[in-house]
CSV table of C-alpha atoms and ligand atoms in Angstrom, one decimal:
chain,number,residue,atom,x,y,z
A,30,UNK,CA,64.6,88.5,68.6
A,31,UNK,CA,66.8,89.4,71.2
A,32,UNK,CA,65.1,91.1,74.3
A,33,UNK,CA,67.5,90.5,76.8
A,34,UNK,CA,68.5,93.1,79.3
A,35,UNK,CA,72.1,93.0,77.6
A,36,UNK,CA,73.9,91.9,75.3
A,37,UNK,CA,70.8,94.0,73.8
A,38,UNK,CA,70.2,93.7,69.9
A,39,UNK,CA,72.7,95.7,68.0
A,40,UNK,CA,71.0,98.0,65.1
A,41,UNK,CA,72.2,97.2,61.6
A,42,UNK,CA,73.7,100.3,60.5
A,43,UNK,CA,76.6,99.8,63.7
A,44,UNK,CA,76.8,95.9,62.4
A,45,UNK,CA,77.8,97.5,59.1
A,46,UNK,CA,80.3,99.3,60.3
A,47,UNK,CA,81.7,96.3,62.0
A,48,UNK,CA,81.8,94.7,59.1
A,49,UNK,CA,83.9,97.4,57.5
A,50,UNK,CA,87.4,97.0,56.7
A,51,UNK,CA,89.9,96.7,59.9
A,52,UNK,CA,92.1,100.0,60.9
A,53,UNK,CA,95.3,98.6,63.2
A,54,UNK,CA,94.8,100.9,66.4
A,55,UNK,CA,98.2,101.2,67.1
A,56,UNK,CA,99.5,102.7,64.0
A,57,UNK,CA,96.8,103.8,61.6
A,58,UNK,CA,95.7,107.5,62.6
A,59,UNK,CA,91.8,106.8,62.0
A,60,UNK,CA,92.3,104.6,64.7
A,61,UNK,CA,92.8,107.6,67.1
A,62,UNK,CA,90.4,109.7,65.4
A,63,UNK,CA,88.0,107.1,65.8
A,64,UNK,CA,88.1,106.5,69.7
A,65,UNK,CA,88.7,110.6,70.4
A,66,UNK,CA,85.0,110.8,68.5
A,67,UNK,CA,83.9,107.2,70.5
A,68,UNK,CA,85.1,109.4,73.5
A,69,UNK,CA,83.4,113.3,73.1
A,70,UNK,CA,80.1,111.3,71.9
A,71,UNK,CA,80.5,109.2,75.5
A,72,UNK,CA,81.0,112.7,77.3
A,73,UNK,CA,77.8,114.0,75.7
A,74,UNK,CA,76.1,110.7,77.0
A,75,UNK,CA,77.5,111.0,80.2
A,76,UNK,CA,76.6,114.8,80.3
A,77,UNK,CA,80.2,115.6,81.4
A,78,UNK,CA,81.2,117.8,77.9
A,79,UNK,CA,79.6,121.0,79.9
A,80,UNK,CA,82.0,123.6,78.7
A,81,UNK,CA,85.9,124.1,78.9
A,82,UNK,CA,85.6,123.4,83.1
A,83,UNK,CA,84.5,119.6,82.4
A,84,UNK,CA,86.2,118.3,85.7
A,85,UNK,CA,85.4,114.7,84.6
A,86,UNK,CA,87.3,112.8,81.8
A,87,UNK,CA,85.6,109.4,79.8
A,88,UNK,CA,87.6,106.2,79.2
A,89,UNK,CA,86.6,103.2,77.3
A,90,UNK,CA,88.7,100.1,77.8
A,91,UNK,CA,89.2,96.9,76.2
A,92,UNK,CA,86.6,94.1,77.9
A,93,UNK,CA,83.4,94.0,78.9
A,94,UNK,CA,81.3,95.3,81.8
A,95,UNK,CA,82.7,93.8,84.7
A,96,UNK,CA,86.0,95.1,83.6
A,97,UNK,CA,85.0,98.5,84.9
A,98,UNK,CA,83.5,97.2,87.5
A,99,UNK,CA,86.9,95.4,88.6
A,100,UNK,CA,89.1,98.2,87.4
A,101,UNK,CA,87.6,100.6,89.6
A,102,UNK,CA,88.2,98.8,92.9
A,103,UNK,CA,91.7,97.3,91.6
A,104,UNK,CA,92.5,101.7,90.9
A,105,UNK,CA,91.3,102.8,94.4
A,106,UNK,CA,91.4,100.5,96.7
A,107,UNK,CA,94.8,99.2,98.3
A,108,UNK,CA,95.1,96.6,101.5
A,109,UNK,CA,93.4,98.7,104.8
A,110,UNK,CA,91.0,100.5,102.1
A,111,UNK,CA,87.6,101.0,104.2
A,112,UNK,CA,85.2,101.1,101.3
A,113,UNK,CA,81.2,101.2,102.3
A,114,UNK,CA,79.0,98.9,99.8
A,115,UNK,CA,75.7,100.1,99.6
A,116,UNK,CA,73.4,97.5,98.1
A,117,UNK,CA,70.0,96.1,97.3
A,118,UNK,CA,71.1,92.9,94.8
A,119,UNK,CA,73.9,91.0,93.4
A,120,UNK,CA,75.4,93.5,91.8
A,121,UNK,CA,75.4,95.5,95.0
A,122,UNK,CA,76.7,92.6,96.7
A,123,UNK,CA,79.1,91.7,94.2
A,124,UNK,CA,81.1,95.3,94.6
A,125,UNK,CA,82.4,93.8,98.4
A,126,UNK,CA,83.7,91.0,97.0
A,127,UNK,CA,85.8,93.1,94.5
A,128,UNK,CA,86.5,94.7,97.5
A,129,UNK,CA,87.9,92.1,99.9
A,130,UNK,CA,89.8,90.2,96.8
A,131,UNK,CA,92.4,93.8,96.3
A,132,UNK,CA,92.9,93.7,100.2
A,133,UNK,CA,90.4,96.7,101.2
A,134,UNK,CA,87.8,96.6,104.3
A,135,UNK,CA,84.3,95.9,102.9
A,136,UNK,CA,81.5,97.2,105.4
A,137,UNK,CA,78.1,95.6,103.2
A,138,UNK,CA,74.9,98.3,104.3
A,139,UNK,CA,72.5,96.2,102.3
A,140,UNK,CA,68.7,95.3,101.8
A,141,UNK,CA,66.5,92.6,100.8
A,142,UNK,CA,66.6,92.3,96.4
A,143,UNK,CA,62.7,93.7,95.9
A,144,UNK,CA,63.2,96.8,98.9
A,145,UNK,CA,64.8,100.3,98.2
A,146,UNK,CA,68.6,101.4,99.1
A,147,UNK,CA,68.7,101.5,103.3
A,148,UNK,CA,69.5,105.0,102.7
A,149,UNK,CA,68.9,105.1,106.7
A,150,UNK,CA,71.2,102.3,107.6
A,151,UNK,CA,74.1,104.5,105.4
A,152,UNK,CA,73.3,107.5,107.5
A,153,UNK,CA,73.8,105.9,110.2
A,154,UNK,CA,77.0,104.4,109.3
A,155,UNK,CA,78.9,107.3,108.0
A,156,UNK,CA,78.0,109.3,111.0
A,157,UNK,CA,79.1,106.4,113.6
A,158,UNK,CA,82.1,107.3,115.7
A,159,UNK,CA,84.6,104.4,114.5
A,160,UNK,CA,83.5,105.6,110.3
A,161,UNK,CA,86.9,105.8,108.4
A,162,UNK,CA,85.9,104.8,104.9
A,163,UNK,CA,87.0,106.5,101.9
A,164,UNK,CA,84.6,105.4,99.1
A,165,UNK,CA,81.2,104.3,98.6
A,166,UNK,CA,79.6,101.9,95.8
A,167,UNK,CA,76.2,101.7,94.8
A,168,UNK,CA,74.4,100.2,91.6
A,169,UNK,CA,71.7,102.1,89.5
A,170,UNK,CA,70.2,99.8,88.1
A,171,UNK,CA,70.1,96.6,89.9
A,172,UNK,CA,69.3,94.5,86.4
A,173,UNK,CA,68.7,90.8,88.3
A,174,UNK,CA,65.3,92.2,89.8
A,175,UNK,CA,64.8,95.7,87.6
A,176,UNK,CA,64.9,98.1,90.3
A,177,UNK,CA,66.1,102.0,89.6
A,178,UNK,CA,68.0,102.6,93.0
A,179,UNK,CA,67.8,106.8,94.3
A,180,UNK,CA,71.5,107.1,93.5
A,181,UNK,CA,70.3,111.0,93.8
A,182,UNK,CA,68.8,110.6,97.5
A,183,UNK,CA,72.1,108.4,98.6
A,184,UNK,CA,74.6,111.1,97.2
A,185,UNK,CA,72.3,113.6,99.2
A,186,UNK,CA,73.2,111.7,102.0
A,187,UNK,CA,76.9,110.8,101.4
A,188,UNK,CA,77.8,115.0,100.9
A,189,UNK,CA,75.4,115.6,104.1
A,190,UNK,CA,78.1,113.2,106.1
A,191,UNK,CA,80.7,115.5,104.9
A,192,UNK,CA,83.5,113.0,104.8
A,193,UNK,CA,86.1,113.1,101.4
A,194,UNK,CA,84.1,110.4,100.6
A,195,UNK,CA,84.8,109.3,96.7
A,196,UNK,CA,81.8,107.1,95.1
A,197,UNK,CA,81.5,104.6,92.2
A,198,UNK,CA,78.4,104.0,91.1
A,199,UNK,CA,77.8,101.0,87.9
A,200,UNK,CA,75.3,102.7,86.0
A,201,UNK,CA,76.0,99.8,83.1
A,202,UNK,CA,72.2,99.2,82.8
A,203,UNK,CA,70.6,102.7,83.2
A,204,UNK,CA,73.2,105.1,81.2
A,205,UNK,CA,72.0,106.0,78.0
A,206,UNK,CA,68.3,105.1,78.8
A,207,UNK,CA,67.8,107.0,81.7
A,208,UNK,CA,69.7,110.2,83.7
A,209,UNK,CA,72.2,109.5,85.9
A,210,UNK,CA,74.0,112.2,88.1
A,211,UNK,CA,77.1,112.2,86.6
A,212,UNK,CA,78.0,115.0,87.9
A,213,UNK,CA,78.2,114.2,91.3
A,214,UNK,CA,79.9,110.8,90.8
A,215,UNK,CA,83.4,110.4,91.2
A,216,UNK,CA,83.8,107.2,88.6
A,217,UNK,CA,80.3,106.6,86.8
A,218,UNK,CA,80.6,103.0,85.2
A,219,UNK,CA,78.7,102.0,81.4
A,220,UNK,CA,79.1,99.1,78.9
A,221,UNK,CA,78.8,98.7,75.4
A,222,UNK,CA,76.4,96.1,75.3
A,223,UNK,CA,73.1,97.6,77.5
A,224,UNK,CA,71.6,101.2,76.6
A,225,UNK,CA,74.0,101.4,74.2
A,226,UNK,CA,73.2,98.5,71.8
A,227,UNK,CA,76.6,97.9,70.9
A,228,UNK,CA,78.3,94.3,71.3
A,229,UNK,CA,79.3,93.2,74.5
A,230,UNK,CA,83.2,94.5,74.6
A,231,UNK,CA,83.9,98.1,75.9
A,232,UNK,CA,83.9,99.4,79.7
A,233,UNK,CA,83.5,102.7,80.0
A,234,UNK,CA,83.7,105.3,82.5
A,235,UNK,CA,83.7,108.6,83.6
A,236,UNK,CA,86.0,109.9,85.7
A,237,UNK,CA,86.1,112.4,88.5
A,238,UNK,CA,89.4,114.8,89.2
A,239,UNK,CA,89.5,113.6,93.0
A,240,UNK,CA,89.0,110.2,91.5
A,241,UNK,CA,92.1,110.2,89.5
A,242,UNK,CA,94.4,111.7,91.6
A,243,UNK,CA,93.2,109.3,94.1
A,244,UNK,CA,94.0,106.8,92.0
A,245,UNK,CA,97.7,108.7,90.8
A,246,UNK,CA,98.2,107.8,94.9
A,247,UNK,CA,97.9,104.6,95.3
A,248,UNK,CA,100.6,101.8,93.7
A,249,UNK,CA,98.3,100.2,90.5
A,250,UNK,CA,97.8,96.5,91.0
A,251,UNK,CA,97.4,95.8,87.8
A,252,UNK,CA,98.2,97.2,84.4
A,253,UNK,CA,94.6,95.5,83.1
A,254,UNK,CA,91.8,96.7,85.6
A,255,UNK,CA,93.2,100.3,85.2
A,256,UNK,CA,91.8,103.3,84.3
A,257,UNK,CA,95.2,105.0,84.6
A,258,UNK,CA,96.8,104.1,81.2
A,259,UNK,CA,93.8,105.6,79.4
A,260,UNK,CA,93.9,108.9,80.9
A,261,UNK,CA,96.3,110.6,78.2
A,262,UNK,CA,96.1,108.7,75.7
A,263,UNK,CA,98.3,111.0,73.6
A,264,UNK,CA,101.0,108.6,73.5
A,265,UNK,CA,99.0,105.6,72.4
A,266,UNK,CA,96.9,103.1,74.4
A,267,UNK,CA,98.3,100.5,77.3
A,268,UNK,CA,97.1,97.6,74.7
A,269,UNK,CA,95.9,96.9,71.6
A,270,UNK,CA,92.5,98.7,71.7
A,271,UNK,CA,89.8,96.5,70.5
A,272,UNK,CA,89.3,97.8,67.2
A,273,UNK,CA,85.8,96.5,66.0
A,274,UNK,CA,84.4,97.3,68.8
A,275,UNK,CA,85.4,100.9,69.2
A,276,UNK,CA,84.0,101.3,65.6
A,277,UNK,CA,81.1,100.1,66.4
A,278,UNK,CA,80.5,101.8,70.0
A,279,UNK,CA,81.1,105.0,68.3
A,280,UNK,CA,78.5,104.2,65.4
A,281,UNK,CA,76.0,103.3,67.8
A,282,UNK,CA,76.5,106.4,69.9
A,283,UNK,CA,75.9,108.7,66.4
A,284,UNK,CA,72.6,106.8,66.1
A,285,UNK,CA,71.5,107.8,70.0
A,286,UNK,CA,72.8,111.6,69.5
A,287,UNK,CA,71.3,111.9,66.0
A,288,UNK,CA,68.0,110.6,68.1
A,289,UNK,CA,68.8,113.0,71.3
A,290,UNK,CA,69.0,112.5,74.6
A,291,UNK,CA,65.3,113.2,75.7
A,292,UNK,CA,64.2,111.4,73.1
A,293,UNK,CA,65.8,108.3,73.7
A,294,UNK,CA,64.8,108.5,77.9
A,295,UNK,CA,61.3,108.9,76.6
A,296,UNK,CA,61.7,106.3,74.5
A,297,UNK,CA,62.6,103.8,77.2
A,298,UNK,CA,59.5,105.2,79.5
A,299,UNK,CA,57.0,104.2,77.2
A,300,UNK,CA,58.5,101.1,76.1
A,301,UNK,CA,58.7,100.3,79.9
A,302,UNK,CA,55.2,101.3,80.8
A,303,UNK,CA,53.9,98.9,77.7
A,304,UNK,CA,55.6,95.8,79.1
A,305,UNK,CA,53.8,96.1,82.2
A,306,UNK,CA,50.7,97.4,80.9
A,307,UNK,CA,50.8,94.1,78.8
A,308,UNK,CA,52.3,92.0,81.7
A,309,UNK,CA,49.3,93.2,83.8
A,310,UNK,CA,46.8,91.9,81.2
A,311,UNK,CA,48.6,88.3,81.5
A,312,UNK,CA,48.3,89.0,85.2
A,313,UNK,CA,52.3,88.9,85.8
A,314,UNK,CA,53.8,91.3,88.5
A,315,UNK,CA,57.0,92.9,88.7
A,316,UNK,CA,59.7,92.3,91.6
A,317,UNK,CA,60.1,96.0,92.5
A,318,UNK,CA,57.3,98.4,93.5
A,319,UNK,CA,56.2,100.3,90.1
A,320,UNK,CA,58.1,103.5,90.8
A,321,UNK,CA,61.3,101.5,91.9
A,322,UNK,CA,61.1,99.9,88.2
A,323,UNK,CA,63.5,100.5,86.2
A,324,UNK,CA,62.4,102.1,82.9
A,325,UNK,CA,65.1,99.7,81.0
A,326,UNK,CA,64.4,96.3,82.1
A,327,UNK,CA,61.6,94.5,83.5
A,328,UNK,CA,62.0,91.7,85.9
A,329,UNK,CA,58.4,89.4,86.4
A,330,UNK,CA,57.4,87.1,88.6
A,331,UNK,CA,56.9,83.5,87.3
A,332,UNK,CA,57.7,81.7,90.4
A,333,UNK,CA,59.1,78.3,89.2
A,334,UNK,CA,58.4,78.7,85.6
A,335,UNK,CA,61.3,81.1,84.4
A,336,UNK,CA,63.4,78.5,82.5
A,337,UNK,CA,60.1,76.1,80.9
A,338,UNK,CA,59.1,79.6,79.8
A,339,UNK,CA,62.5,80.7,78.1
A,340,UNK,CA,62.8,77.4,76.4
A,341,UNK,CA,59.2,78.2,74.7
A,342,UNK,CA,59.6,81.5,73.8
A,343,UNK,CA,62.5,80.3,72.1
A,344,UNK,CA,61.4,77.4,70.4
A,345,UNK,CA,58.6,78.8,69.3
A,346,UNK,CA,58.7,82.3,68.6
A,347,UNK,CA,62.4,83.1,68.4
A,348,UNK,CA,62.4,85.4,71.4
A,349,UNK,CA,65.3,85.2,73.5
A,350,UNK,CA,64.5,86.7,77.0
A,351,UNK,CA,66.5,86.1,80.2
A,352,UNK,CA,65.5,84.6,83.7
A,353,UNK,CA,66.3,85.6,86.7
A,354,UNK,CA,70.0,85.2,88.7
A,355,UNK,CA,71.1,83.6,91.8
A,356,UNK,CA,68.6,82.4,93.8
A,357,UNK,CA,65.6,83.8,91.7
A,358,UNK,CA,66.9,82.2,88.8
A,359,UNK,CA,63.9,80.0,88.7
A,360,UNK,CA,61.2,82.5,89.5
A,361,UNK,CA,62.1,85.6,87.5
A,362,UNK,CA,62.0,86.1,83.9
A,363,UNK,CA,63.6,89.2,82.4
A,364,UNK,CA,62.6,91.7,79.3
A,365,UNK,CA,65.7,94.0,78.4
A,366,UNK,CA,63.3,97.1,76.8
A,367,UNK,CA,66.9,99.0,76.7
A,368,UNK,CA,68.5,100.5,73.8
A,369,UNK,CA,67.5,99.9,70.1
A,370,UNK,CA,65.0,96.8,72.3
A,371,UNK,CA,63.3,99.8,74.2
A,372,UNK,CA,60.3,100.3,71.3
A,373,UNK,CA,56.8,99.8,71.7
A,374,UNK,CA,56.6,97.3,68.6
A,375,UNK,CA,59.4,95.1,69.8
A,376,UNK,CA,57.8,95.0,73.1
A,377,UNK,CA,54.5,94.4,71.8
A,378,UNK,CA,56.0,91.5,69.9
A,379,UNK,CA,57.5,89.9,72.5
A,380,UNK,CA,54.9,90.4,74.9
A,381,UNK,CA,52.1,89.0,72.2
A,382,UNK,CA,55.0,85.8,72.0
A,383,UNK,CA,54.7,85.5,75.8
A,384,UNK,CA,51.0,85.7,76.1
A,385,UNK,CA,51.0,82.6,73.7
A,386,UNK,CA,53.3,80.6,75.7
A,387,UNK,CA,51.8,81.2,78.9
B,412,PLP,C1,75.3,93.8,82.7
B,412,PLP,C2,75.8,94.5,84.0
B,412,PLP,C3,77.1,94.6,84.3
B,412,PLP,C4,78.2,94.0,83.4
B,412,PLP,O1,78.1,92.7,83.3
B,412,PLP,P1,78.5,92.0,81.9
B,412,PLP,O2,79.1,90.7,82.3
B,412,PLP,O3,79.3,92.9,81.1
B,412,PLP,O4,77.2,91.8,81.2
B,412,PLP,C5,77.4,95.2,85.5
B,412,PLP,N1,76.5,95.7,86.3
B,412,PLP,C6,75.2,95.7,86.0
B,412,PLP,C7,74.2,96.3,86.9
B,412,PLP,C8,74.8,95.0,84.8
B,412,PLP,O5,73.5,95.0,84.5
């Protein structure tokens, strides 16, 4: 049983489809009717299909998460790019290093991994005489420790500086389980393989007007870690488009749409508050305080004991969790309750697994 917080376990109705004949992308037409579904059923997840004035177009490319990820630093920043990397964990962290390898200015406004966003340290920064910068990253979901970041309370304070700031936020571990102010993001990052349930293999994105003519601006680096090509896709796509995995994106996104929206969220709340009802019995504690946790993954505290445990859970009960990364690899062991995963039976089972082991 995979309980992972991604690749999650894919539901067996979207494996099917997989499994289904294969439609060459580039010159069978159910190729294209195929993605432009993929794509409107990604707007509705995004909440950016409001109406004929949708100022925000979704792309999903070829490769996994971090594709998006790179792609949307390789699209807007250039060498002498001042981009502001807000950050509370490696993913945080990780967006400067993006940054500093396409020849922009990283300025890191970060916190310790278990405390909230130093919303007061960005303030500060944006309204400092010398502040130049033209984009701003930020993480929702930091997955290594399970913390929700106030992405909401950070725009609040980016549109208060009142600079023509653009922001990317990687929402890969929170969209489709929980909201996420699309609308107010100027490229809103997603994956296949988290809320999803899909296999790891598509990066998606929505994109903001400002963001893609900012992006129309600037010379492309590259012709892979683009969002460009996929904007009119009219013409065909940049590459061969990765056929299975656009079938099954699009199958699994029917299942979470035929489930709804609210549903779904709910879904992932009480799924979440089991695991740490449960974890509380076994006398385990999450990294983050409880209402930084993030209703998709949970992140305890085993200090020492993540990867002994791991190896047990495996051996014996055929549940395949993860453990911490970087530095709390050791001391952290992590339940993905996201996507098809985020049910109270599947938590219950892993967490009765657990309980045995410990
Ligand atoms: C999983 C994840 C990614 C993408 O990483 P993959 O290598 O595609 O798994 C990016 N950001 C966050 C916060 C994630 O949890």
């Amino acid at each position: 049983m995979l309980m992972t917080p991604g690749p999650t376990a894919v539901p067996e109705s979207v494996r099917d489809a997989m499994s289904r004949e294969l439609i060459n992308p580039d010159v069978d037409p159910r190729f294209r009717e195929t993605y432009d579904r993929l794509t409107e059923r990604l707007a509705t997840v995004y909440g950016v299909d409001s109406g004929g004035d949708a100022d925000r177009d979704v792309v999903a490319l070829g490769g996994e998460g971090i594709l998006g990820l790179e792609a949307a630093v390789a699209s807007l920043v250039e060498p002498g790019t001042e981009v502001l990397c807000l950050s509370n964990g490696l993913y945080g962290e990780g967006f400067a290093d993006f940054v500093e390898s396409y020849g922009g200015e990283a300025t890191l406004v970060a916190a310790e991994h278990d405390e909230p966003l130093p919303l007061d340290a960005l303030e500060a920064r944006l309204a400092a005489a010398d502040a130049d910068f033209d984009l701003v990253t930020m993480v929702h979901c930091e997955t290594p420790t399970g913390t929700l970041n106030d992405v909401g309370s950070a725009l609040d304070r980016i549109e208060d500086a009142d600079r023509e700031l653009l922001t990317v936020v990687d929402a890969v571990s929170s969209l489709g389980g929980v909201e996420v102010p699309t609308d107010r993001i100027d490229v809103c990052l997603g994956a296949s393989q988290k809320c999803f349930s899909a296999p790891p293999g598509l990066a998606t994105a929505a994109v903001s007007d400002r963001a893609w003519a900012a992006m129309e601006a600037r010379d492309p680096h590259s012709l892979y870690a683009n969002f460009l090509p996929f904007r009119d896709v009219s013409d065909g796509f940049p590459y061969t488009h990765l056929t299975t995995e656009v079938v099954a994106l699009d199958a699994a996104l029917g299942l979470l749409l035929d489930e709804g929206l609210d549903a779904v969220r709910e879904r992932h709340e009480t799924a979440a508050a089991r695991c740490r009802e449960r974890g509380a019995e076994l006398g385990l504690e999450p990294v983050p305080d409880p209402e930084r946790s993030s209703p998709t993954v949970t992140a305890f505290e085993v200090p020492g004991r993540a990867e002994a445990l791991q190896e047990r859970l495996r051996e014996e009960h055929d549940v395949i969790l993860a453990t911490g990364l970087g530095e709390d690899a050791g001391d952290v062991l992590r339940i993905g309750h996201m996507g098809h995963n985020a049910r109270v039976e599947r938590v219950d089972e892993t967490m009765d697994a657990l309980a045995d082991v410990l």
